[in-house]
Every structure is written in C-alpha cells, then in structure tokens.
Amino acid sequence: MCGIGGIISFTTDLSGRDRTADEFAAALHDRGPESGGRWLGRHAMLVFTRLAVIDPVGGGQPMVGRSAADGGDRPEPVVLAYTGEIFNFTDLRRELTGRGHRFATDSDTEVVLRAFEEWGPACAERLRGMFAFAVWDAAGEQLHLIRDRFGIYPLHYTLTDEGFAFASEPKALFRAGQVRPVVDRDGLRELLGYTPTPGLTVFRDVREVIPGEIVTFGRNGVARRRYWTLPARTHSESLSDTVATVREILHDSVRRQVVSDVPLGVMLSGGLDSSIVSALADREIGAAAGGDPLRTFSMEYAYNLANFRSDEMHESPDSPHVTTMVERLGAEHRELLVTTDDLMDPAQQLAVVQGMDRPIIGLETHVAFRRLAAQMQPTATVALCGDGADELFGGYIWFQDPWYVKAATFPWIGPFHGMEMHSGLIDRRLYKELDVPGYIDQRYREAVSETPLTGEESTQDRRMREITYLNLTRYLRTVLDRRDRMGQAGPLEGRVPFVDHVLVEYVYSVPWAMKNLEGKEKGLLRAAMGDLLPDSIVRRAKSPLPTAQDPAYRQLLCKQLQEISEDRAGGLSTVLDADRVKAVLTDPSQGLGAGVNRPSIEAAVQLHYWVTECGVEFDL
C-alpha cells in the first residue's frame, strides 16, 4: 500500500509547486507513512508516499527511467509513481533482462518501470497482481494512469482549469485544491443506491479509473481504453480435472502472494475461504514448510461471545472455528475483541468516514476492521485474506435462494427494498425527487447487459453468470475498498489470493452445476481444498462477517442521532427528514415501521461527520 498523486499542465509551469506537492503528500500520508518522494517538471508533478513491502532500500519513488543521455532508448525519461504488488515480477524481470534491460534494484517497482519502457501502456496486460500507477512520458507529453483488473487499489482523477490531476484517493485532490468536495443529486443517488458504478464517484467532477482501464491525458485531452475485460469461455474439462485445476491455480496464487520483505500474516475468520488461504500459506512459509508458526489474526465483538444469537445469516460465532483452525495449523494467533465503546468512539467513526471518503453501509464492521489493522502492527505489515471467494464461487445467500436469484435487481439489494438500505432518514421529498429505486433499476439493467456470455449457456447458467458478474464488478469493489482504506490504520497491506485474474477467468466459465457441487454453496471450492481443513470447517455453512448484536449499540446510536439533530450548524437540515428522526428518537427500539433500520441511523451519523469534519458540500 502506497499513495500516489499529481498534476499535469501544459499551461502552467509546475516545477516550483512544492507547496501543492506537500498537500498531496499530507493527504496521502496514511497510505505511506514511512517515506515519500516527488518529481516536479515543467508540465508534470508526481507525488509518492510509501509503505515498504518489497526491497525497502531500493524501491524509492517516483522512479525515473533512463534517457538517451544515460544509456536508454528514449530522448527523455519516463517517470513512475506506483502502488501495488506484481506477483509475477520475477518472471517479468527475467524476460526483461533477456531483452537487454539492466536493473539497479530488487523491487517490483523497477520491473514495472522497465516493462513500460519495453512495451508502453500495454505492459499492463502482462502484470499479474494488484496495482495502480501513473507514468509520465515526457517525450510523448502524456500521462498514463493504469489500474489492476479488479480495482484492488483505488485511483481517481479530475479535469481542472490548468489541466489534469490524479490521486489514489479523492481527499488528496480536495486538499491540494484541484477540485471541491461537492455532492450533487447524481452523487447522492450513487451513494444511496449502493450500486457501485465503475468509473463514477459520489463527488462532482471526480472519476475513478475503471478496473482494467488505461486513462491517458495529453495535449489532445483524455483518452480511455480497456486493456482487460472478463472473458466468457466454453468449459470442457471434466469435474475431476476442474477440481484439480482450481487447486493448482489457487495454490499458485497464494505461493506468489506470500512473498514479502516485511512480516506477513493471515486474517482468519474460521470460514472456508480464510481457512483455505491460511492452510496454503502455512504450506509455503509456516510450520508445514519448516518455518516459524504462521501468524493469524481474527476479530470478534465482545458482546457476541457471551450473548450470540443465531439468525438467517449466522448459525454460529466465528471464534470456535478460528480456534479449530489455529490448532490444526499450530499458528501463532491473536484475537481482537471489539467492544460497543469501540464502535461508539467518535474518533473511530470519523476515521472511517475520512478513510472511505464517504458514508458507508456497515459502520461497525469498518470500525472493527480499522481496529484490527491497527492491532496487527508491528506483528504484520502484510495480511492475506479470503475476500473474493464468495463472489467468484457463489458463496452468498443470493446465489442459493431462488427468491434472490429471480429478483430483477442487484441481489444484495433485493431484500432491503422495504428498508431502503441506508436511506431511511433521508428527507422524503428529496428521496422521491432523487428516484433512487429508478436509479438502481437503471444501473442494474446496464450492468446485466455487460455480462460476458458465450451464447451457449442454459437458462440457469446464464442467470448465475449474470449474478457472478454483478458481484465481481460491483459488490466486490465495496469489499476491496473496505480492506484497502481501513488497512491504513496499521498501515496494513491486504492481499487477496482469490482475486487473481488467472483464477477468476477460469472459474467464471465453470458451469453452475460444478460450482454448486452436491447442491452446496462453494461446493467446487470445498472439493478442491477440503483435504487441507478440519471436517467441521469444510462442512460449515457460509457465515457473513459478524455484526454487533449488543442492543445498546442501537440505543447509543440514537442518542448520537439526537445530538446531531440538535446541531443547527451541522448542515443536514436539507438532507435528513425531521419527522423520521423524531420518530426514531421517540421509540429507538422500533423507529418508523420498517422504513428506518440501523444502517440508516449509522448513515445519518456519518453524513454529519462528512459535512462538519470532511468539508463536503451539498448542491441539491
């Protein structure tokens, strides 16, 4: 995890803009608190903040290529600001060395630089990993922004009066004075719809680089092109061969991702996915490989330990299953207990909103992840996790329950229509004018129409591929963003072996009957990796992230809501519905029928921070 940002201008001399570079660096500090650098030229400014993971000594940035003056092929050098990890960098280094490139460091950063010198922006097609980077080509007077295939790392940009600006996170664009943090009606629709639209943000005039996209800015303006889209293929392998291939690719993904020059661990929930990653990592670097015990980490809500209540999504708490897996591996384990006081800590709540650059669904989960990331340092700077398996192999309830499968909307939204997800306290007149349900429907139809298909699918396979595509291109982005942004509290670099394009391309085309082997969610994954795990974990049903079950949490949120409603300077009078707020405060246990749920109260709290502490302006 690192931070990048900068400006391109053909009308302003940027060579003396150190103060602006300082603002970029300050806003991106949490992404890279260990060191940083900048490169300022007449037309380009590149800023970098670093969390060192590979070659801490030699991987400094921005990294400048060779020009003709020092033995290179280009009349002027290219300059790279890069964040990420390239998991095939040793293979690429070997190939580039054979093509005559000389390396001065052991970093994957230099491999990216030399790859760009060799192949230009098309180098992205050869990279296997998680990355977001900017390359200034001084000779061609072009900036290229390149983002990995799934958007594991963020990258944003905006057009300005003097040219073009970019940054890992929107907050850096705001602090550096490149654009104002304005949310208009379109932005509010995007926020309330919970339909993350590739390319869009909630802020006016701020876009994101779409996963798998190259954005180029030069004297002729902005050009965009996709270097990768998910392919649909006809799957002809037998079940036994498919099981073997999934095991081989996933093991290779973990093998590549445990490479690190700093301490590494695994986030272990006791579920199937994180247990598989833990078992494979242990075989590579842990006790099973003759090394030190694998470091594993988990979190649980303190109240839930003694008062757990099963529900439709959660049959049992995570902790007993974590213990089973830890004992199986002989791992060195640490569990973080999150209290209700932790969840209500204003500093933690504000840090979530600032870190995410917007209000989110699941405030308590984000606070918990942020605290876990902070507690993992200095024991681990890098952590593998099981994110992405449910989206790829069909683990969520909306892959299994016919009601969800048939719902003509984003499957994670379907059951919440009556409670409007997190918009229950939004002013009713404004909500009606926004037509959020209509916006959701529009975005759903657009997304489904993009689904890669061979044209040979059965009706069932077509629908399951649609749902898989929606999850991989929309829902997964919220999961990855949470992991990345909340990891800054460590700082902690999260790695996601299931979100590997080689694995995703293969599994996406596997027929649903194989994925859902024996009618069990993630049946294919269980068959491929089950022998590495205790039987109780192989048999355990999908259990989503735990939620805070302490009833005092909602009561305390309502108290916080009352304080917000009494803050006349809070700037939310045009956004929140006074009657609904009053109804919730009158009867905190019920709210206004089914229209106001806990996420809606959490959203109101976050909106308050967004306006009062983050400086967001509404133009509605």
Coordinates of C-alpha atoms in Angstrom, one line a residue, residues 124-606:
A124 CA -0.5 -3.8 -18.1
E125 CA -1.6 -6.9 -19.9
R126 CA 1.5 -8.7 -18.7
L127 CA 1.1 -7.8 -15.0
R128 CA -0.4 -10.3 -12.5
G129 CA -1.2 -8.6 -9.3
M130 CA -2.8 -5.6 -7.6
F131 CA -1.7 -2.2 -8.7
A132 CA -2.5 1.4 -9.6
F133 CA 0.2 3.6 -11.2
A134 CA 0.9 6.7 -13.1
V135 CA 3.6 7.1 -15.8
W136 CA 4.7 10.4 -17.2
D137 CA 6.1 10.1 -20.7
A138 CA 8.0 13.3 -21.0
A139 CA 8.9 12.7 -24.7
G140 CA 5.4 12.0 -25.7
E141 CA 3.9 14.6 -23.3
Q142 CA 1.4 12.1 -22.0
L143 CA 0.4 10.8 -18.6
H144 CA -0.9 7.2 -18.3
L145 CA -3.0 6.0 -15.4
I146 CA -3.3 2.2 -15.1
R147 CA -5.3 0.2 -12.6
D148 CA -5.5 -3.5 -11.9
R149 CA -8.2 -5.7 -13.3
F150 CA -10.5 -5.7 -10.2
G151 CA -9.7 -2.3 -8.7
I152 CA -7.9 -3.7 -5.6
Y153 CA -6.2 -0.4 -5.3
P154 CA -8.0 2.9 -5.9
L155 CA -7.1 5.6 -8.4
H156 CA -9.1 8.8 -9.2
Y157 CA -8.7 11.8 -11.5
T158 CA -10.3 15.1 -12.4
L159 CA -10.0 17.7 -15.2
T160 CA -9.0 21.1 -13.9
D161 CA -8.6 24.6 -15.2
E162 CA -4.9 24.1 -15.6
G163 CA -5.1 20.6 -16.9
F164 CA -5.4 17.2 -15.1
A165 CA -5.0 15.9 -11.6
F166 CA -5.0 12.4 -10.1
A167 CA -4.6 10.7 -6.8
S168 CA -5.1 7.4 -5.0
E169 CA -8.0 9.0 -3.0
P170 CA -10.3 11.9 -3.7
K171 CA -9.3 13.6 -0.4
A172 CA -5.9 14.3 -1.9
L173 CA -7.5 16.1 -4.9
F174 CA -9.5 18.2 -2.4
R175 CA -6.6 19.1 -0.1
A176 CA -4.4 20.0 -3.0
G177 CA -7.0 22.4 -4.3
Q178 CA -7.7 20.6 -7.5
V179 CA -11.5 20.2 -7.1
R180 CA -14.1 20.9 -4.4
P181 CA -15.8 18.1 -2.5
V182 CA -19.3 18.8 -3.9
V183 CA -22.0 16.1 -3.9
D184 CA -24.9 16.9 -6.2
R185 CA -28.1 14.9 -6.9
D186 CA -26.3 12.4 -9.1
G187 CA -23.7 11.8 -6.5
L188 CA -26.3 11.3 -3.8
R189 CA -28.1 8.8 -6.0
E190 CA -24.8 6.9 -6.4
L191 CA -24.3 7.0 -2.6
L192 CA -27.8 5.9 -1.6
G193 CA -28.2 3.3 -4.4
Y194 CA -25.4 1.1 -3.2
T195 CA -24.8 0.1 -6.8
P196 CA -21.1 1.0 -7.2
T197 CA -20.9 2.1 -10.8
P198 CA -17.4 1.6 -12.4
G199 CA -15.9 5.0 -13.3
L200 CA -18.2 7.0 -11.0
T201 CA -17.7 8.5 -7.6
V202 CA -20.1 10.4 -5.4
F203 CA -18.3 13.7 -6.0
R204 CA -19.0 16.0 -8.8
D205 CA -16.2 16.1 -11.5
V206 CA -14.2 13.3 -9.8
R207 CA -13.9 10.0 -11.7
E208 CA -12.2 6.7 -10.9
V209 CA -10.1 4.8 -13.3
I210 CA -12.2 1.7 -14.1
P211 CA -10.6 -1.6 -13.1
G212 CA -8.8 -2.9 -16.1
E213 CA -8.6 0.5 -17.8
I214 CA -5.8 2.9 -19.0
V215 CA -6.6 6.6 -18.9
T216 CA -4.2 8.8 -20.9
F217 CA -4.0 12.6 -20.7
G218 CA -2.1 14.7 -23.2
R219 CA -2.4 17.8 -25.2
N220 CA -5.4 16.4 -27.0
G221 CA -7.3 15.7 -23.8
V222 CA -8.3 12.5 -22.2
A223 CA -8.4 9.1 -23.8
R224 CA -9.6 5.9 -22.2
R225 CA -9.3 2.2 -23.2
R226 CA -9.8 -1.1 -21.5
Y227 CA -6.8 -3.5 -21.5
W228 CA -8.8 -6.3 -19.8
T229 CA -12.4 -7.4 -19.7
L230 CA -13.7 -10.7 -18.2
P231 CA -13.8 -13.3 -20.9
A232 CA -16.6 -15.9 -21.3
R233 CA -15.4 -19.3 -22.5
T234 CA -16.9 -22.7 -23.1
H235 CA -15.8 -25.1 -20.3
S236 CA -15.0 -28.6 -21.5
E237 CA -12.9 -30.1 -18.6
S238 CA -14.3 -32.9 -16.6
L239 CA -15.2 -32.4 -12.9
S240 CA -12.1 -34.1 -11.7
D241 CA -9.9 -32.0 -14.0
T242 CA -11.7 -28.9 -12.9
V243 CA -11.2 -29.6 -9.2
A244 CA -7.5 -30.2 -9.8
T245 CA -7.1 -27.0 -11.9
V246 CA -8.8 -24.8 -9.2
R247 CA -6.5 -26.3 -6.6
E248 CA -3.4 -25.7 -8.8
I249 CA -4.2 -22.1 -9.7
L250 CA -5.3 -21.1 -6.2
H251 CA -2.2 -22.7 -4.6
D252 CA 0.0 -20.8 -7.2
S253 CA -1.8 -17.6 -6.3
V254 CA -1.0 -18.0 -2.6
R255 CA 2.5 -19.1 -3.3
R256 CA 3.2 -15.9 -5.2
Q257 CA 1.4 -13.7 -2.7
V258 CA 3.3 -14.8 0.4
V259 CA 6.5 -13.2 -1.0
S260 CA 7.3 -10.2 1.3
D261 CA 10.3 -8.5 2.8
V262 CA 8.3 -7.5 5.9
P263 CA 6.3 -9.5 8.4
L264 CA 3.2 -11.3 6.9
G265 CA 0.1 -12.9 8.4
V266 CA -3.3 -14.1 7.5
M267 CA -6.7 -12.8 8.6
L268 CA -8.6 -15.9 9.8
S269 CA -12.4 -15.9 10.4
G270 CA -12.9 -19.6 10.8
G271 CA -14.8 -19.7 7.5
L272 CA -13.9 -21.8 4.5
D273 CA -12.1 -19.1 2.4
S274 CA -9.7 -17.7 5.0
S275 CA -9.0 -21.2 6.3
I276 CA -8.0 -22.3 2.8
V277 CA -5.7 -19.3 2.5
S278 CA -4.2 -20.0 5.9
A279 CA -3.6 -23.7 5.1
L280 CA -1.9 -22.9 1.8
A281 CA 0.2 -20.1 3.3
D282 CA 1.3 -22.4 6.1
R283 CA 2.5 -24.9 3.4
E284 CA 4.6 -22.2 1.9
I285 CA 6.1 -20.2 4.8
G286 CA 4.7 -21.6 8.0
A287 CA 5.4 -24.6 10.2
A288 CA 4.3 -27.0 7.5
A289 CA 7.2 -25.7 5.4
G290 CA 9.7 -25.9 8.2
G291 CA 9.4 -22.2 9.1
D292 CA 8.1 -20.3 12.1
P293 CA 4.4 -20.7 13.0
L294 CA 2.1 -18.9 10.7
R295 CA 0.8 -15.6 12.2
T296 CA -3.1 -15.4 12.1
F297 CA -5.4 -12.7 13.3
S298 CA -9.2 -12.5 13.9
M299 CA -11.7 -10.2 15.4
E300 CA -15.0 -10.7 17.3
Y301 CA -17.4 -8.5 19.1
A302 CA -17.0 -8.9 22.8
Y303 CA -20.8 -8.9 23.5
N304 CA -21.4 -11.6 20.9
L305 CA -19.0 -14.1 22.7
A306 CA -21.4 -14.5 25.7
N307 CA -24.7 -13.5 24.0
F308 CA -24.6 -14.8 20.5
R309 CA -27.9 -15.2 18.8
S310 CA -28.2 -17.2 15.6
D311 CA -30.1 -15.7 12.6
E312 CA -30.7 -16.4 8.9
M313 CA -27.1 -15.5 8.0
H314 CA -25.1 -16.6 11.1
E315 CA -25.6 -20.1 12.5
S316 CA -22.7 -19.8 15.0
P317 CA -20.0 -17.4 16.1
D318 CA -16.6 -17.4 14.4
S319 CA -14.4 -17.8 17.4
P320 CA -14.8 -21.6 18.0
H321 CA -14.0 -22.3 14.3
V322 CA -11.0 -20.0 14.4
T323 CA -9.7 -22.0 17.4
T324 CA -10.1 -25.2 15.5
M325 CA -8.1 -23.9 12.5
V326 CA -5.4 -22.4 14.7
E327 CA -4.9 -25.7 16.5
R328 CA -4.8 -27.5 13.2
L329 CA -2.0 -25.3 11.9
G330 CA -0.2 -24.7 15.2
A331 CA -0.5 -21.0 14.2
E332 CA 0.6 -18.0 16.3
H333 CA -2.8 -16.4 16.8
R334 CA -4.2 -13.1 18.1
E335 CA -7.8 -12.2 18.5
L336 CA -9.1 -8.7 18.8
L337 CA -12.3 -8.2 20.9
V338 CA -14.3 -5.1 19.7
T339 CA -16.5 -3.5 22.4
T340 CA -19.5 -1.4 22.0
D341 CA -17.5 1.5 23.4
D342 CA -15.1 1.0 20.5
L343 CA -17.9 1.2 18.0
M344 CA -19.2 4.4 19.5
D345 CA -15.8 6.1 19.7
P346 CA -16.3 9.4 17.7
A347 CA -12.6 9.3 16.7
Q348 CA -13.0 5.8 15.2
Q349 CA -16.3 6.7 13.5
L350 CA -14.8 9.9 12.0
A351 CA -11.7 8.0 10.8
V352 CA -13.9 5.6 8.9
V353 CA -15.7 8.4 7.1
Q354 CA -12.4 10.2 6.4
G355 CA -10.7 6.9 5.3
M356 CA -13.6 5.9 3.0
D357 CA -14.2 9.5 1.7
R358 CA -17.9 8.8 2.1
P359 CA -20.5 7.3 4.4
I360 CA -20.7 3.5 4.0
I361 CA -23.0 0.6 5.0
G362 CA -21.7 -1.4 7.9
L363 CA -20.1 1.3 10.1
E364 CA -19.5 -1.2 12.9
T365 CA -17.7 -3.6 10.5
H366 CA -15.4 -0.8 9.2
V367 CA -14.6 0.3 12.8
A368 CA -13.7 -3.3 13.7
F369 CA -11.5 -3.8 10.6
R370 CA -9.8 -0.5 11.3
R371 CA -9.0 -1.5 14.9
L372 CA -7.8 -4.9 13.8
A373 CA -5.4 -3.4 11.2
A374 CA -4.0 -1.1 13.9
Q375 CA -3.5 -4.0 16.3
M376 CA -1.7 -6.2 13.8
Q377 CA 1.3 -3.8 13.6
P378 CA 4.1 -4.4 14.2
T379 CA 3.5 -8.2 14.1
A380 CA 2.4 -8.0 10.4
T381 CA 2.6 -5.4 7.7
V382 CA 1.1 -7.6 5.1
A383 CA -2.0 -9.8 5.5
L384 CA -3.6 -12.3 3.2
C385 CA -7.4 -12.9 3.4
G386 CA -10.2 -14.8 1.8
D387 CA -12.0 -11.9 0.2
G388 CA -13.4 -12.6 -3.3
A389 CA -14.2 -16.3 -2.9
D390 CA -17.9 -15.8 -2.3
E391 CA -18.2 -13.5 -5.3
L392 CA -16.4 -16.0 -7.5
F393 CA -17.6 -19.4 -6.3
G394 CA -21.1 -18.4 -5.3
G395 CA -21.0 -18.3 -1.5
Y396 CA -23.6 -15.7 -0.6
I397 CA -27.2 -16.5 0.1
W398 CA -28.2 -14.6 -3.0
F399 CA -26.5 -17.3 -5.1
Q400 CA -28.6 -20.0 -3.4
D401 CA -32.0 -18.7 -2.5
P402 CA -34.4 -18.8 -5.5
W403 CA -36.0 -15.5 -4.4
Y404 CA -32.8 -13.7 -4.6
V405 CA -31.8 -15.4 -7.9
K406 CA -35.0 -14.3 -9.6
A407 CA -35.1 -10.7 -8.2
A408 CA -34.6 -8.3 -11.1
T409 CA -32.2 -6.1 -9.2
F410 CA -28.8 -6.2 -7.6
P411 CA -29.1 -9.3 -5.4
W412 CA -27.6 -7.7 -2.3
I413 CA -30.3 -5.0 -2.5
G414 CA -33.4 -7.1 -3.2
P415 CA -34.3 -7.9 0.4
F416 CA -33.8 -4.4 1.6
H417 CA -36.2 -2.5 -0.7
G418 CA -38.6 -2.1 2.3
M419 CA -35.9 -0.5 4.4
E420 CA -34.2 1.4 1.6
M421 CA -30.8 0.0 2.7
H422 CA -29.3 3.1 4.5
S423 CA -31.6 5.9 3.3
G424 CA -34.4 5.6 5.8
L425 CA -33.7 9.0 7.4
I426 CA -33.3 10.9 4.1
D427 CA -35.8 13.7 3.6
R428 CA -38.9 12.1 2.0
R429 CA -39.4 14.8 -0.6
L430 CA -35.8 14.7 -1.6
Y431 CA -35.7 10.9 -1.7
K432 CA -38.7 10.9 -4.0
E433 CA -37.2 13.5 -6.3
L434 CA -34.0 11.6 -6.5
D435 CA -35.9 8.5 -7.5
V436 CA -33.3 6.1 -6.0
P437 CA -35.3 3.0 -6.9
G438 CA -35.3 4.2 -10.5
Y439 CA -31.6 4.8 -10.4
I440 CA -31.0 1.4 -9.0
D441 CA -33.1 -0.2 -11.8
Q442 CA -31.2 1.8 -14.5
R443 CA -27.8 0.8 -13.1
Y444 CA -28.9 -2.9 -12.8
R445 CA -30.1 -3.1 -16.4
E446 CA -26.8 -1.5 -17.6
A447 CA -24.7 -3.9 -15.5
V448 CA -26.6 -7.1 -16.6
S449 CA -26.3 -6.1 -20.2
E450 CA -22.5 -6.1 -19.9
T451 CA -22.3 -9.8 -18.7
P452 CA -19.9 -11.8 -20.7
L453 CA -21.6 -14.8 -22.3
T454 CA -20.7 -17.5 -24.8
G455 CA -24.3 -17.7 -26.1
E456 CA -24.3 -21.4 -25.3
E457 CA -25.4 -21.1 -21.7
S458 CA -28.5 -22.8 -20.3
T459 CA -31.1 -20.5 -18.7
Q460 CA -29.7 -21.3 -15.2
D461 CA -26.1 -20.8 -16.2
R462 CA -26.9 -17.5 -17.9
R463 CA -28.5 -16.2 -14.8
M464 CA -25.8 -17.4 -12.5
R465 CA -23.2 -15.8 -14.7
E466 CA -25.1 -12.6 -14.5
I467 CA -25.1 -12.7 -10.7
T468 CA -21.5 -13.6 -10.6
Y469 CA -20.6 -10.7 -12.9
L470 CA -22.6 -8.3 -10.8
N471 CA -20.7 -9.5 -7.7
L472 CA -17.3 -9.3 -9.3
T473 CA -17.7 -5.9 -10.9
R474 CA -19.9 -4.1 -8.3
Y475 CA -20.2 -5.8 -4.9
L476 CA -16.6 -7.0 -4.7
R477 CA -15.5 -3.4 -5.1
T478 CA -17.1 -2.4 -1.7
V479 CA -15.3 -5.4 -0.1
L480 CA -11.9 -4.5 -1.6
D481 CA -12.3 -0.8 -0.8
R482 CA -13.0 -1.5 2.9
R483 CA -9.9 -3.8 3.1
D484 CA -7.7 -1.2 1.5
R485 CA -9.0 2.0 3.2
M486 CA -9.3 0.6 6.7
G487 CA -6.0 -1.1 6.4
Q488 CA -4.4 2.3 6.6
A489 CA -4.8 2.3 10.4
G490 CA -1.9 -0.2 10.5
P491 CA -0.8 0.6 8.0
L492 CA -1.5 -2.9 6.7
E493 CA -1.3 -4.1 3.1
G494 CA -4.1 -6.6 2.4
R495 CA -3.7 -9.3 -0.3
V496 CA -6.5 -11.2 -1.9
P497 CA -5.4 -14.5 -3.5
F498 CA -8.9 -15.3 -4.7
V499 CA -8.9 -12.1 -6.7
D500 CA -6.4 -13.3 -9.2
H501 CA -7.3 -12.8 -12.8
V502 CA -6.0 -16.3 -13.8
L503 CA -8.2 -17.9 -11.2
V504 CA -11.2 -15.7 -12.0
E505 CA -11.0 -16.2 -15.7
Y506 CA -11.0 -20.0 -15.2
V507 CA -13.7 -20.3 -12.5
Y508 CA -16.1 -17.7 -14.2
S509 CA -16.6 -20.1 -17.1
V510 CA -17.2 -23.2 -15.0
P511 CA -20.9 -24.4 -15.2
W512 CA -23.0 -23.7 -12.2
A513 CA -23.7 -27.4 -11.5
M514 CA -19.9 -27.8 -10.9
K515 CA -19.5 -24.6 -8.8
N516 CA -22.5 -25.7 -6.7
L517 CA -21.3 -29.3 -6.5
E518 CA -23.7 -31.5 -4.5
G519 CA -26.1 -28.6 -4.1
K520 CA -23.7 -26.9 -1.6
E521 CA -22.6 -23.3 -1.8
K522 CA -18.9 -23.2 -3.0
G523 CA -19.1 -27.0 -3.5
L524 CA -16.3 -26.9 -6.1
L525 CA -14.0 -25.0 -3.7
R526 CA -14.8 -27.4 -0.9
A527 CA -14.0 -30.4 -3.2
A528 CA -10.7 -28.8 -4.4
M529 CA -9.3 -27.8 -1.0
G530 CA -11.3 -29.7 1.7
D531 CA -8.5 -32.2 2.5
L532 CA -6.4 -29.3 3.9
L533 CA -9.0 -28.4 6.5
P534 CA -10.8 -29.9 9.6
D535 CA -14.1 -31.5 8.7
S536 CA -16.1 -29.0 10.8
I537 CA -14.8 -26.1 8.7
V538 CA -15.4 -28.0 5.4
R539 CA -19.0 -28.6 6.5
R540 CA -19.6 -25.1 7.9
A541 CA -22.2 -23.1 6.1
K542 CA -21.4 -19.7 4.7
S543 CA -21.4 -17.2 7.6
P544 CA -21.0 -13.5 6.6
L545 CA -19.0 -11.0 8.6
P546 CA -20.3 -10.9 12.2
T547 CA -22.4 -7.9 13.2
A548 CA -22.7 -6.2 16.6
Q549 CA -25.6 -7.8 18.4
D550 CA -25.5 -5.6 21.5
P551 CA -28.9 -3.8 21.7
A552 CA -27.1 -1.0 23.5
Y553 CA -25.3 -0.1 20.2
R554 CA -28.6 1.0 18.5
Q555 CA -29.6 2.9 21.7
L556 CA -26.3 4.7 21.7
L557 CA -26.6 5.5 18.0
C558 CA -30.0 7.0 18.7
K559 CA -28.5 9.2 21.4
Q560 CA -25.9 10.3 18.9
L561 CA -28.6 11.0 16.3
Q562 CA -30.4 13.2 18.8
E563 CA -27.2 15.3 19.3
I564 CA -26.8 15.6 15.6
S565 CA -30.5 16.7 15.2
E566 CA -29.9 19.5 17.7
D567 CA -26.8 20.7 15.9
R568 CA -28.2 23.6 13.9
A569 CA -24.8 24.2 12.3
G570 CA -24.5 20.7 11.2
G571 CA -25.7 21.4 7.6
L572 CA -28.0 18.4 7.4
S573 CA -31.4 20.1 7.6
T574 CA -31.9 19.8 3.8
V575 CA -30.9 16.1 3.8
L576 CA -32.5 14.4 6.8
D577 CA -36.2 14.0 7.4
A578 CA -37.1 15.7 10.7
D579 CA -40.3 13.7 11.2
R580 CA -38.5 10.4 10.7
V581 CA -35.7 11.4 13.0
K582 CA -38.2 12.4 15.6
A583 CA -40.0 9.1 15.3
V584 CA -36.8 7.1 15.8
L585 CA -35.9 9.2 18.9
T586 CA -39.4 8.8 20.3
D587 CA -39.1 5.0 20.1
P588 CA -35.5 3.9 19.5
S589 CA -36.4 0.2 19.5
Q590 CA -38.8 0.4 16.6
G591 CA -38.2 3.5 14.5
L592 CA -40.8 4.3 11.9
G593 CA -42.1 0.9 11.0
A594 CA -39.7 -1.0 8.6
G595 CA -38.5 2.2 7.0
V596 CA -35.7 3.0 9.4
N597 CA -33.1 0.4 10.1
R598 CA -29.8 0.6 12.0
P599 CA -27.8 1.3 8.8
S600 CA -30.0 4.3 8.2
I601 CA -29.1 5.7 11.7
E602 CA -25.4 4.9 11.1
A603 CA -25.7 6.8 7.7
A604 CA -27.1 9.9 9.4
V605 CA -24.2 9.9 11.9
Q606 CA -21.7 9.5 9.0

